[in-house]
Short mmCIF file of C-alpha atoms and ligand atoms in Angstrom, two decimals:
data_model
loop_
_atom_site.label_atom_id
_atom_site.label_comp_id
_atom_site.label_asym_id
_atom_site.label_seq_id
_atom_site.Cartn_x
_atom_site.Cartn_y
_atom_site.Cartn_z
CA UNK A 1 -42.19 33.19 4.27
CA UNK A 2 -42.81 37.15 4.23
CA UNK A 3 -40.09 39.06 5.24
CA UNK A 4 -40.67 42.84 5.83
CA UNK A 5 -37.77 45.28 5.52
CA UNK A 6 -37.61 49.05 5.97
CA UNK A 7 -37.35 50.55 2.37
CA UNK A 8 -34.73 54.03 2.41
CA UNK A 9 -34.76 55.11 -1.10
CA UNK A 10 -32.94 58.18 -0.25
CA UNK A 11 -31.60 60.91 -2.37
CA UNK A 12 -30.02 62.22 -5.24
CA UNK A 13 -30.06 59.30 -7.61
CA UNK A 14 -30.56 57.08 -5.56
CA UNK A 15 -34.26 56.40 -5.44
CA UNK A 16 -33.60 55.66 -9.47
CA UNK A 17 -31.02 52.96 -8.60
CA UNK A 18 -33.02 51.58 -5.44
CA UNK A 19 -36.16 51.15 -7.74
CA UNK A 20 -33.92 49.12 -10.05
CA UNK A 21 -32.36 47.15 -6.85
CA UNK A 22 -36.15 46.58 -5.45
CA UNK A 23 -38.28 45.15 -8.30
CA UNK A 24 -34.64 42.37 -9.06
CA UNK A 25 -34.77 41.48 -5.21
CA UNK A 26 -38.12 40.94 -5.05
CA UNK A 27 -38.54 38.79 -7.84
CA UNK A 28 -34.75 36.80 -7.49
CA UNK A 29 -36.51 36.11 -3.45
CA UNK A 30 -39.09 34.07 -4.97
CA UNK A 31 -36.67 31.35 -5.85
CA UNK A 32 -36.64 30.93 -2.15
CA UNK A 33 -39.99 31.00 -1.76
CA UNK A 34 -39.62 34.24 0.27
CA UNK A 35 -42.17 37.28 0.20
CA UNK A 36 -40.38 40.48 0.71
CA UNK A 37 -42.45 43.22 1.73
CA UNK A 38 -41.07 46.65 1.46
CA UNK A 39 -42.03 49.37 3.90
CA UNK A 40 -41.40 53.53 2.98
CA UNK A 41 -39.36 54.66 5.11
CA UNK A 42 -38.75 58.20 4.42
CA UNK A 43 -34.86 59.57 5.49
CA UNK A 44 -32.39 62.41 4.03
CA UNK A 45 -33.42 65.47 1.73
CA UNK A 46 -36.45 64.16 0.48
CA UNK A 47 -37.81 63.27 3.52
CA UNK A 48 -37.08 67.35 4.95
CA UNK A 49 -38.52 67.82 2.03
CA UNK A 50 -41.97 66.16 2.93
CA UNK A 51 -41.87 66.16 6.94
CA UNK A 52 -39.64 68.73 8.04
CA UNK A 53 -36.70 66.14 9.36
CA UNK A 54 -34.11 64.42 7.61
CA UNK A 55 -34.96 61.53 9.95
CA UNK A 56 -38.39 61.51 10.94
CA UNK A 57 -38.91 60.06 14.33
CA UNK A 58 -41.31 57.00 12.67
CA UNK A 59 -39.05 56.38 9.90
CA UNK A 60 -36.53 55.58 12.78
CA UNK A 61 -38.88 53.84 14.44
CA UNK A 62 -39.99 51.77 11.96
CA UNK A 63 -36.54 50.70 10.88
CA UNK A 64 -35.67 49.91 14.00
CA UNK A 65 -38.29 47.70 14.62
CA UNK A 66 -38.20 46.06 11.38
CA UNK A 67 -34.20 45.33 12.34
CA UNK A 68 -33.58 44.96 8.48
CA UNK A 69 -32.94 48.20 6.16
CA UNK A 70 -32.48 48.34 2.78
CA UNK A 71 -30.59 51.81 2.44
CA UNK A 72 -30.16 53.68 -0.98
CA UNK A 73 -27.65 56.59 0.88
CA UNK A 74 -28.13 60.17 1.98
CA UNK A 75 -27.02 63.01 1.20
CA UNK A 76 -27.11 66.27 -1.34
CA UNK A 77 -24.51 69.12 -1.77
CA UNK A 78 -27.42 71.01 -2.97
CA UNK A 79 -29.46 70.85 0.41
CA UNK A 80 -26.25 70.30 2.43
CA UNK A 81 -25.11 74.15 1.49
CA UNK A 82 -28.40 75.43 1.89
CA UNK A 83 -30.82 74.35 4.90
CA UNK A 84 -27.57 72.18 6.20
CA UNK A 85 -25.42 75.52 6.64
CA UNK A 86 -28.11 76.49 9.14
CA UNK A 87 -28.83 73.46 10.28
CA UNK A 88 -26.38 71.16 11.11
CA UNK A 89 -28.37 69.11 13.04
CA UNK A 90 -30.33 67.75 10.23
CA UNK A 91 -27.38 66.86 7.65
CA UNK A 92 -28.61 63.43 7.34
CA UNK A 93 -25.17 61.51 7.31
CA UNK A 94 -24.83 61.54 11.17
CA UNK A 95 -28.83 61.70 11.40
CA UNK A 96 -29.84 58.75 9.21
CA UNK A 97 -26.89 56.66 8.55
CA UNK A 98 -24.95 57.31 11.45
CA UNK A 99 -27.98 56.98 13.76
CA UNK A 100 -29.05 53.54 12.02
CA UNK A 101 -25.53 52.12 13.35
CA UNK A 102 -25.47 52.82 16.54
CA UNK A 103 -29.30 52.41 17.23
CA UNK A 104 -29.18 49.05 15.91
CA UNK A 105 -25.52 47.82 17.00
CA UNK A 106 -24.34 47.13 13.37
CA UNK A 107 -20.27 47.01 14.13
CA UNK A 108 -19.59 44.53 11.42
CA UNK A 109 -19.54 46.12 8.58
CA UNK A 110 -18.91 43.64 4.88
CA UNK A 111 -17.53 45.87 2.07
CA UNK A 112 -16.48 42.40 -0.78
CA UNK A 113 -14.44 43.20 -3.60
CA UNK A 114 -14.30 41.06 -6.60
CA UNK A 115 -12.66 41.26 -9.57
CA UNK A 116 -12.96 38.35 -12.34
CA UNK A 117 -9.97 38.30 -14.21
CA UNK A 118 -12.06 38.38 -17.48
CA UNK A 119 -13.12 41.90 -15.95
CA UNK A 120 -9.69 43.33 -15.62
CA UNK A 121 -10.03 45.86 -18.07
CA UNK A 122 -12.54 47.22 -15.48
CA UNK A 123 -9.66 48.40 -12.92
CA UNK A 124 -7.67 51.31 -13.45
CA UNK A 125 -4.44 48.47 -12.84
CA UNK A 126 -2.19 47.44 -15.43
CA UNK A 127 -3.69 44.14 -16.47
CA UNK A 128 -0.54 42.29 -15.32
CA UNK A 129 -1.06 43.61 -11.46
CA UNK A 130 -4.34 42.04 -11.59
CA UNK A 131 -3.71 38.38 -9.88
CA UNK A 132 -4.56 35.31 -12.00
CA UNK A 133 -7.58 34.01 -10.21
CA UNK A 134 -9.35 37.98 -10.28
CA UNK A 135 -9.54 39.81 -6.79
CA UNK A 136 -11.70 38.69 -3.65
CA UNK A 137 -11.03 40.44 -0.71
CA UNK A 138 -13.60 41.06 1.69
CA UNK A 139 -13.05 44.10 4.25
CA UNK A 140 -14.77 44.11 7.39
CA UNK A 141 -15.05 47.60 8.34
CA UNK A 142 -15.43 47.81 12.99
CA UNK A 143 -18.09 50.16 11.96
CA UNK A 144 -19.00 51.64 15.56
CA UNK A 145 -16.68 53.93 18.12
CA UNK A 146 -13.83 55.05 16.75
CA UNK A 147 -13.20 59.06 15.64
CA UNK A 148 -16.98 58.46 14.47
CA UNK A 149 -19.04 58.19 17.21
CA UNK A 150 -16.32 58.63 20.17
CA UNK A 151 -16.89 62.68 21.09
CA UNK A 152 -21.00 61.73 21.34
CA UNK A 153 -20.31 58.92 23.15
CA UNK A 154 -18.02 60.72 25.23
CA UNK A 155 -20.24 63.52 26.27
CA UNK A 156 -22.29 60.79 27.91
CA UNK A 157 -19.45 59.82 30.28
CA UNK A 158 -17.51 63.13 30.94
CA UNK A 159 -19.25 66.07 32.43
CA UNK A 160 -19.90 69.29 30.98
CA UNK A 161 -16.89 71.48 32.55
CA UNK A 162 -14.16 68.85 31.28
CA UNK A 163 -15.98 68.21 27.92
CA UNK A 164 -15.35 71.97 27.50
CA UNK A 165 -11.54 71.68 28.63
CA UNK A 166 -10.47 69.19 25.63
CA UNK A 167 -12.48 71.15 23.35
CA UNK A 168 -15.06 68.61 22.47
CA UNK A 169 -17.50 69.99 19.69
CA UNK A 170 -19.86 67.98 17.93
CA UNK A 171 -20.14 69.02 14.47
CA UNK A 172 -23.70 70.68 15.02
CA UNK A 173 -22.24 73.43 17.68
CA UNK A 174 -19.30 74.24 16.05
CA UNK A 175 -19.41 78.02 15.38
CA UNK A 176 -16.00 78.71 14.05
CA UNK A 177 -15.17 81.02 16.65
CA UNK A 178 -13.62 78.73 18.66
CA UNK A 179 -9.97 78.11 19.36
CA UNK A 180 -9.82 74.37 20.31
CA UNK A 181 -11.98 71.70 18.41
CA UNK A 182 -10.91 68.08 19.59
CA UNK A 183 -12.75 65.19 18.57
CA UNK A 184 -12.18 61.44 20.33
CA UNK A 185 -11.25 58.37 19.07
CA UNK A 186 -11.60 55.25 21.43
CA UNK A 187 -12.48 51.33 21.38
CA UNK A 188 -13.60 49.86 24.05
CA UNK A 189 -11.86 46.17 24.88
CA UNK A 190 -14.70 44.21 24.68
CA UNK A 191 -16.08 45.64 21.09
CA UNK A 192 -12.28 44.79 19.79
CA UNK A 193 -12.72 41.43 21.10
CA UNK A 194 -16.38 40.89 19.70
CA UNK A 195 -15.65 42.20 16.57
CA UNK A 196 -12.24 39.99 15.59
CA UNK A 197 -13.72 36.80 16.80
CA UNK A 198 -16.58 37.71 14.03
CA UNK A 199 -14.34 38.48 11.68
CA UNK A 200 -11.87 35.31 12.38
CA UNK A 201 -14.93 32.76 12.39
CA UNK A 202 -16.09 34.45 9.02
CA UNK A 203 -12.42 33.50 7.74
CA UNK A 204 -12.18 30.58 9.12
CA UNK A 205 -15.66 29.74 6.98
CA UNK A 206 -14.65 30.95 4.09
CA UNK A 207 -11.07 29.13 4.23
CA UNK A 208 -9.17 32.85 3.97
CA UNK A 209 -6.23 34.68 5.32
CA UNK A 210 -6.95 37.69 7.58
CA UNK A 211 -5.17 41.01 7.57
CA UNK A 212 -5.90 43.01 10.66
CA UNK A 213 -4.85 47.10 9.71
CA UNK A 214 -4.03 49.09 12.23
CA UNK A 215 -1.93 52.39 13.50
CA UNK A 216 -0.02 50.55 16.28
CA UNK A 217 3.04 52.33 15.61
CA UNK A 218 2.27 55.84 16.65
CA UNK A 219 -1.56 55.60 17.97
CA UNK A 220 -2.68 54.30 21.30
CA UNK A 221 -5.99 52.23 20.44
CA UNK A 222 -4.46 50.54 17.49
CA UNK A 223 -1.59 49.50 19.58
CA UNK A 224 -4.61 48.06 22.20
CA UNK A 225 -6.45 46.78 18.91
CA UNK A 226 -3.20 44.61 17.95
CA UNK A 227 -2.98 43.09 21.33
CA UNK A 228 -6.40 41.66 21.59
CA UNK A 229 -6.16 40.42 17.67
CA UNK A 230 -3.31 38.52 18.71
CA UNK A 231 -4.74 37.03 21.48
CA UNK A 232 -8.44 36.54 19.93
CA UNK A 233 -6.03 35.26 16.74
CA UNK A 234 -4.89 32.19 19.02
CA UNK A 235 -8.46 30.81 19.51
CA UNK A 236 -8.13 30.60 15.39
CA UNK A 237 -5.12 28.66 14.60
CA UNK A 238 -6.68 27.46 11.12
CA UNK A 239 -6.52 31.37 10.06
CA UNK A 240 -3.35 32.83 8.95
CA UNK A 241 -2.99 36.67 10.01
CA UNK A 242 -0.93 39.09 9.88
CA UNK A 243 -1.02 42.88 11.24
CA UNK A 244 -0.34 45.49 8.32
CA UNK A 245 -0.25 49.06 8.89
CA UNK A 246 -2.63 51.36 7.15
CA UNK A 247 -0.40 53.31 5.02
CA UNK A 248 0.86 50.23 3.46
CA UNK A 249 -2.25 48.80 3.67
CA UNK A 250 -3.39 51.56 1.32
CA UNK A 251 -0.27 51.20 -0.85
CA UNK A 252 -1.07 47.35 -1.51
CA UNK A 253 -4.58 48.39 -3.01
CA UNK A 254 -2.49 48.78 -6.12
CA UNK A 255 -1.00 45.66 -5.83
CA UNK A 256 -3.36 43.46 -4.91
CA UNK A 257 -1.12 40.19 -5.80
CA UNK A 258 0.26 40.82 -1.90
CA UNK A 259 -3.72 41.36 -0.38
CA UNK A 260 -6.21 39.07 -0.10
CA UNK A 261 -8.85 37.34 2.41
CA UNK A 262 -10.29 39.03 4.86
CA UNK A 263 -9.40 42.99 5.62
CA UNK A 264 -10.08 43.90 8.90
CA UNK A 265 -9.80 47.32 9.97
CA UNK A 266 -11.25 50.23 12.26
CA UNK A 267 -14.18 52.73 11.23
CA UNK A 268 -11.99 55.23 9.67
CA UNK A 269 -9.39 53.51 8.09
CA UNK A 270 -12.51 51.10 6.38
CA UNK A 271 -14.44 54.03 5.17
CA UNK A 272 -11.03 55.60 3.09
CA UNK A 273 -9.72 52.52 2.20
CA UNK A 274 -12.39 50.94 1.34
CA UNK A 275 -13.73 53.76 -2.04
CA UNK A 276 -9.92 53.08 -3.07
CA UNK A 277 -10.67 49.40 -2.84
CA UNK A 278 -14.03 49.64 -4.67
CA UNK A 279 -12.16 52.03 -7.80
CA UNK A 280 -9.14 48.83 -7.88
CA UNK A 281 -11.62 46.89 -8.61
CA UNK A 282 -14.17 48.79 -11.30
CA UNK A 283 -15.59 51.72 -9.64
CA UNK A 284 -17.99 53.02 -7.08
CA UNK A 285 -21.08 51.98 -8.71
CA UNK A 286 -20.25 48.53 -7.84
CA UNK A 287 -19.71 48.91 -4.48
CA UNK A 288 -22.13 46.93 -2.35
CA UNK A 289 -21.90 46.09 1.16
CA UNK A 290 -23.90 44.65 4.53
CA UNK A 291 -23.62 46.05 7.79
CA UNK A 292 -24.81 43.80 10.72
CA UNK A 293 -25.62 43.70 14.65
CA UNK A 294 -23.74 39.80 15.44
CA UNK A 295 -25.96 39.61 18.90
CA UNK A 296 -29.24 40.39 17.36
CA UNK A 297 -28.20 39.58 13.28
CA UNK A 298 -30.39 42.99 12.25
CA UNK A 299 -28.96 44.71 9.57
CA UNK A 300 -28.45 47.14 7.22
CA UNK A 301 -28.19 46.64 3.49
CA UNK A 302 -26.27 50.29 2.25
CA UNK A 303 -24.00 50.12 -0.45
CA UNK A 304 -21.57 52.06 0.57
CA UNK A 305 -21.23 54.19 -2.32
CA UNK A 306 -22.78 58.15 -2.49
CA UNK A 307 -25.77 59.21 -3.71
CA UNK A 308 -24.87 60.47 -6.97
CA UNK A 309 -26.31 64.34 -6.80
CA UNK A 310 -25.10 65.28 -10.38
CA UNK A 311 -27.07 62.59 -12.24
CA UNK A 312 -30.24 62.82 -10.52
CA UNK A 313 -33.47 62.76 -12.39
CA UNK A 314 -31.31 61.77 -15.92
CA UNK A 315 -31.79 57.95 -15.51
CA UNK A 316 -27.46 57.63 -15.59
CA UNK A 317 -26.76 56.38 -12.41
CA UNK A 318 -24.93 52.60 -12.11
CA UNK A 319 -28.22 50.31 -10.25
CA UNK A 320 -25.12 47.63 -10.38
CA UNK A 321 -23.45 48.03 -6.64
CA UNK A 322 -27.58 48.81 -4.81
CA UNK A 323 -28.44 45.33 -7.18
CA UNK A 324 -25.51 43.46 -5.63
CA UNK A 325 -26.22 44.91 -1.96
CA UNK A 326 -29.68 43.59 -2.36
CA UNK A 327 -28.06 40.28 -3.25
CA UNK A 328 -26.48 40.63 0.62
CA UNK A 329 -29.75 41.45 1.77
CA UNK A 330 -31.07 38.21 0.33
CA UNK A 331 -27.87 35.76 1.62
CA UNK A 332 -28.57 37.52 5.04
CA UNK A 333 -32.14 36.58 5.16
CA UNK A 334 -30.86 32.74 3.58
CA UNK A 335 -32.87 33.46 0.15
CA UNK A 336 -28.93 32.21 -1.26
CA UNK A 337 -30.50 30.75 -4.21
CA UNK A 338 -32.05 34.63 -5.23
CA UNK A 339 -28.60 35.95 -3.91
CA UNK A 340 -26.81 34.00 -6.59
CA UNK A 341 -29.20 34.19 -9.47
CA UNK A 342 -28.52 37.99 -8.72
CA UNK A 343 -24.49 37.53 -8.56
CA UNK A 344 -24.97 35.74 -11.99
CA UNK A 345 -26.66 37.84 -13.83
CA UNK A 346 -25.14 41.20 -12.80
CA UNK A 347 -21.59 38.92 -14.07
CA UNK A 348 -23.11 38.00 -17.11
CA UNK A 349 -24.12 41.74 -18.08
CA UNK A 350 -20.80 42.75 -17.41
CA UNK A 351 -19.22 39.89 -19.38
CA UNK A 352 -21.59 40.68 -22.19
CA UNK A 353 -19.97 44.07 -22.39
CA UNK A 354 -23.04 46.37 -20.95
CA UNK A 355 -21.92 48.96 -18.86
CA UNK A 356 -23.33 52.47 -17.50
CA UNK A 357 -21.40 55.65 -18.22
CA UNK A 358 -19.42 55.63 -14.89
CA UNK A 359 -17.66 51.88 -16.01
CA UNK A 360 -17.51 52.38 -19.44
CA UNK A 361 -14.74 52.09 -21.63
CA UNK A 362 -14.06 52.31 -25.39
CA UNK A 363 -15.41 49.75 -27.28
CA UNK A 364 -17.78 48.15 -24.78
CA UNK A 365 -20.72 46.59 -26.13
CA UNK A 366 -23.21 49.00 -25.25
CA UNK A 367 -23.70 51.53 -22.32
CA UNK A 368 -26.87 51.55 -20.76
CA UNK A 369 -28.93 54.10 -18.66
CA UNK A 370 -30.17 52.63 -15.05
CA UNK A 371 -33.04 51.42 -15.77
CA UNK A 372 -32.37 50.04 -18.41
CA UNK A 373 -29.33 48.19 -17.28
CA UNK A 374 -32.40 47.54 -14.00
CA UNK A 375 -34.06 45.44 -16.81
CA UNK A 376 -31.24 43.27 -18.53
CA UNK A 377 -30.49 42.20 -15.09
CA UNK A 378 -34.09 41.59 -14.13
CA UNK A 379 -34.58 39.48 -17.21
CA UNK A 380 -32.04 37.57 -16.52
CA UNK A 381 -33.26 36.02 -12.88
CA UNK A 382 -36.94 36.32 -14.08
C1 IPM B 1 -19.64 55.05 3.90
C2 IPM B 1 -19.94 56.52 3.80
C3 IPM B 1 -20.40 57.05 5.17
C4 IPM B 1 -19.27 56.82 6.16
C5 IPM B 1 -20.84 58.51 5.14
C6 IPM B 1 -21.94 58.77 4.14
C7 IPM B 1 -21.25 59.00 6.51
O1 IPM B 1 -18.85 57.21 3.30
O2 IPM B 1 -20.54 54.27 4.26
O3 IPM B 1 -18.50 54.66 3.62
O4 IPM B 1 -18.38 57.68 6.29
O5 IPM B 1 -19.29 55.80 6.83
MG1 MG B 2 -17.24 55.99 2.72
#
């Protein structure tokens, strides 16, 4: 089988740790027997660089059509203070990565974090807070609506005159002269509903508790939000839930004895809690995650992590977490025996003691530059 997917390098360092990611996918896929063709697909800096757009309109196209993107991350503080102070149109968060979402639907959004307890040493955590079997917790971030996407979405529905009244600014016409900026938050019912009866069949699967996070004490939608996952919750009995609010929820990421299973929880909350998540459990460059459509099953392969501006172009950057999103990419596309070759062998580097300079810590084996960590892992699947 040849499977084509849209190919986002992106910027800052990441084109260095998606050319490590690629050439490991593409050979761990032919233990499936699966082809995986890579198409350029030009977004961010690099790609206003070239074209003139930090999303060129074919790029879009093409990922669009494709359904599956492999995304490196966008992003630059370099460009973003320059040609993104007069342009705010083309800061390529909310033109790439935000666009990708919505275009394509993706409003599940997997963010796994795994700690082996042989790896402890990895987390910031006293070693005794670290729970005898390692960390797995998977958050499902509702990656659509929310304070993200709910003033655009808005503008659609209210007209112009009222828009004005609440003070609803995108970030591209705010001026800074004005005196009211609001911005909306909303969920719609049926998205709520969609999205927890995802996220309760995938723990049902998996045989794992689920903790919904919320704001139902003092905000309107998450007090909606807790009413439909207790009624969704009832078509699961097998699943054991239980609400959690997200200031707790962000004071058990350093206990993570009391958290496990699935994490379910809004746009917002996912995206902060979440980089504390990833730092319990070794750091940022291991983040990977998978963010998918569940009526069409396109997706979009993005690791969640930034783009790593300071290291550019010095070969430093971790490949680990864009190697381990690309062993999503292959699980989604059932290549599982490439997926887990790739699982192993990123493991059995760490185990050996290899680590880049982000993860490193005294008396490690041996820290590695990207590409060449790119190539221990690569010779271990080859
Ligand atoms: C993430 C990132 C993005 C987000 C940014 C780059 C827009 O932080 O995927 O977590 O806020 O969703
Ligand atoms: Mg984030």
């Amino acid at each position: 089988m040849t499977k084509k997917i849209a190919l986002v390098t992106g910027d800052g360092s990441a084109p260095e740790m998606m050319a490590q990611a690629v050439r490991i996918v593409t050979h761990a896929a032919r233990r499936d027997n699966v082809k995986i063709e890579f198409v350029d697909t030009p977004m961010g800096w690099n790609a206003y660089e070239k074209f003139g757009d930090t999303t060129p309109e074919k790029s879009m196209e093409t990922a669009v059509n494709l359904g599956f993107v492999f995304f490196g991350g966008v992003g630059d503080p370099k460009f973003d203070k320059t040609i993104g102070a007069e342009k705010p149109e083309m800061m390529p968060e909310a033109r790439a990565l935000l666009a990708l979402r919505k275009k394509m639907g993706l409003l599940l959004n997997f963010r796994p974090m795994i700690l082996m307890r042989e790896l402890a040493h990895l987390s910031p955590l006293r070693p005794e807070l670290i729970p005898e079997e390692g960390v797995n917790m998977t958050f499902i971030r509702f990656l659509l609506e929310d304070s993200y996407f709910g003033t655009q979405d808005m503008l659609e529905l209210v007209p112009p005159a009222t828009a004005w009244d609440l003070g609803l600014k995108l970030k591209k016409d705010v001026t800074g002269n004005e005196t009211l900026v609001s911005e909306l938050a909303y969920y719609r019912g049926e998205t709520i509903e969609k999205y927890f009866r995802m996220a309760f069949s995938y723990a049902r699967n998996m045989g794992l508790p689920l903790t919904s996070v919320d704001k139902a004490n003092v905000m309107a939608r998450y007090a909606y939000w807790r009413k439909i996952v207790d009624r969704i919750a009832k078509e699961f009995p097998e699943v054991s839930y239980r609400h959690q609010l997200v200031d707790s929820a962000n004071m058990l990421l350093f206990k993570p004895k009391e958290l496990r299973g699935v994490i379910a929880c809004g746009n917002e909350h996912g995206d902060i809690l979440s980089d504390g998540a990833a730092e319990m459990v070794g750091g940022m460059g291991l983040m990977h995650s998978s963010a998918v459509n569940p009526d069409t099953m396109q997706a979009m392969f993005e690791s969640g992590a930034g783009t790593a501006p300071t290291l550019a172009g010095q070969d430093k950057a971790n490949p680990l977490g864009r190697i381990l999103t690309g062993a999503m990419l292959l699980r989604h596309i059932a290549a599982d025996n490439g997926a887990i070759a790739i699982e192993q062998a990123v493991r059995d580097v760490l185990k050996e003691g290899y680590r880049t300079t982000d993860i490193a810590e005294p008396g490690c084996t041996k820290v590695l530059g990207c590409s060449e960590m790119g190539e221990l892992v690569l010779r271990k699947i080859l």
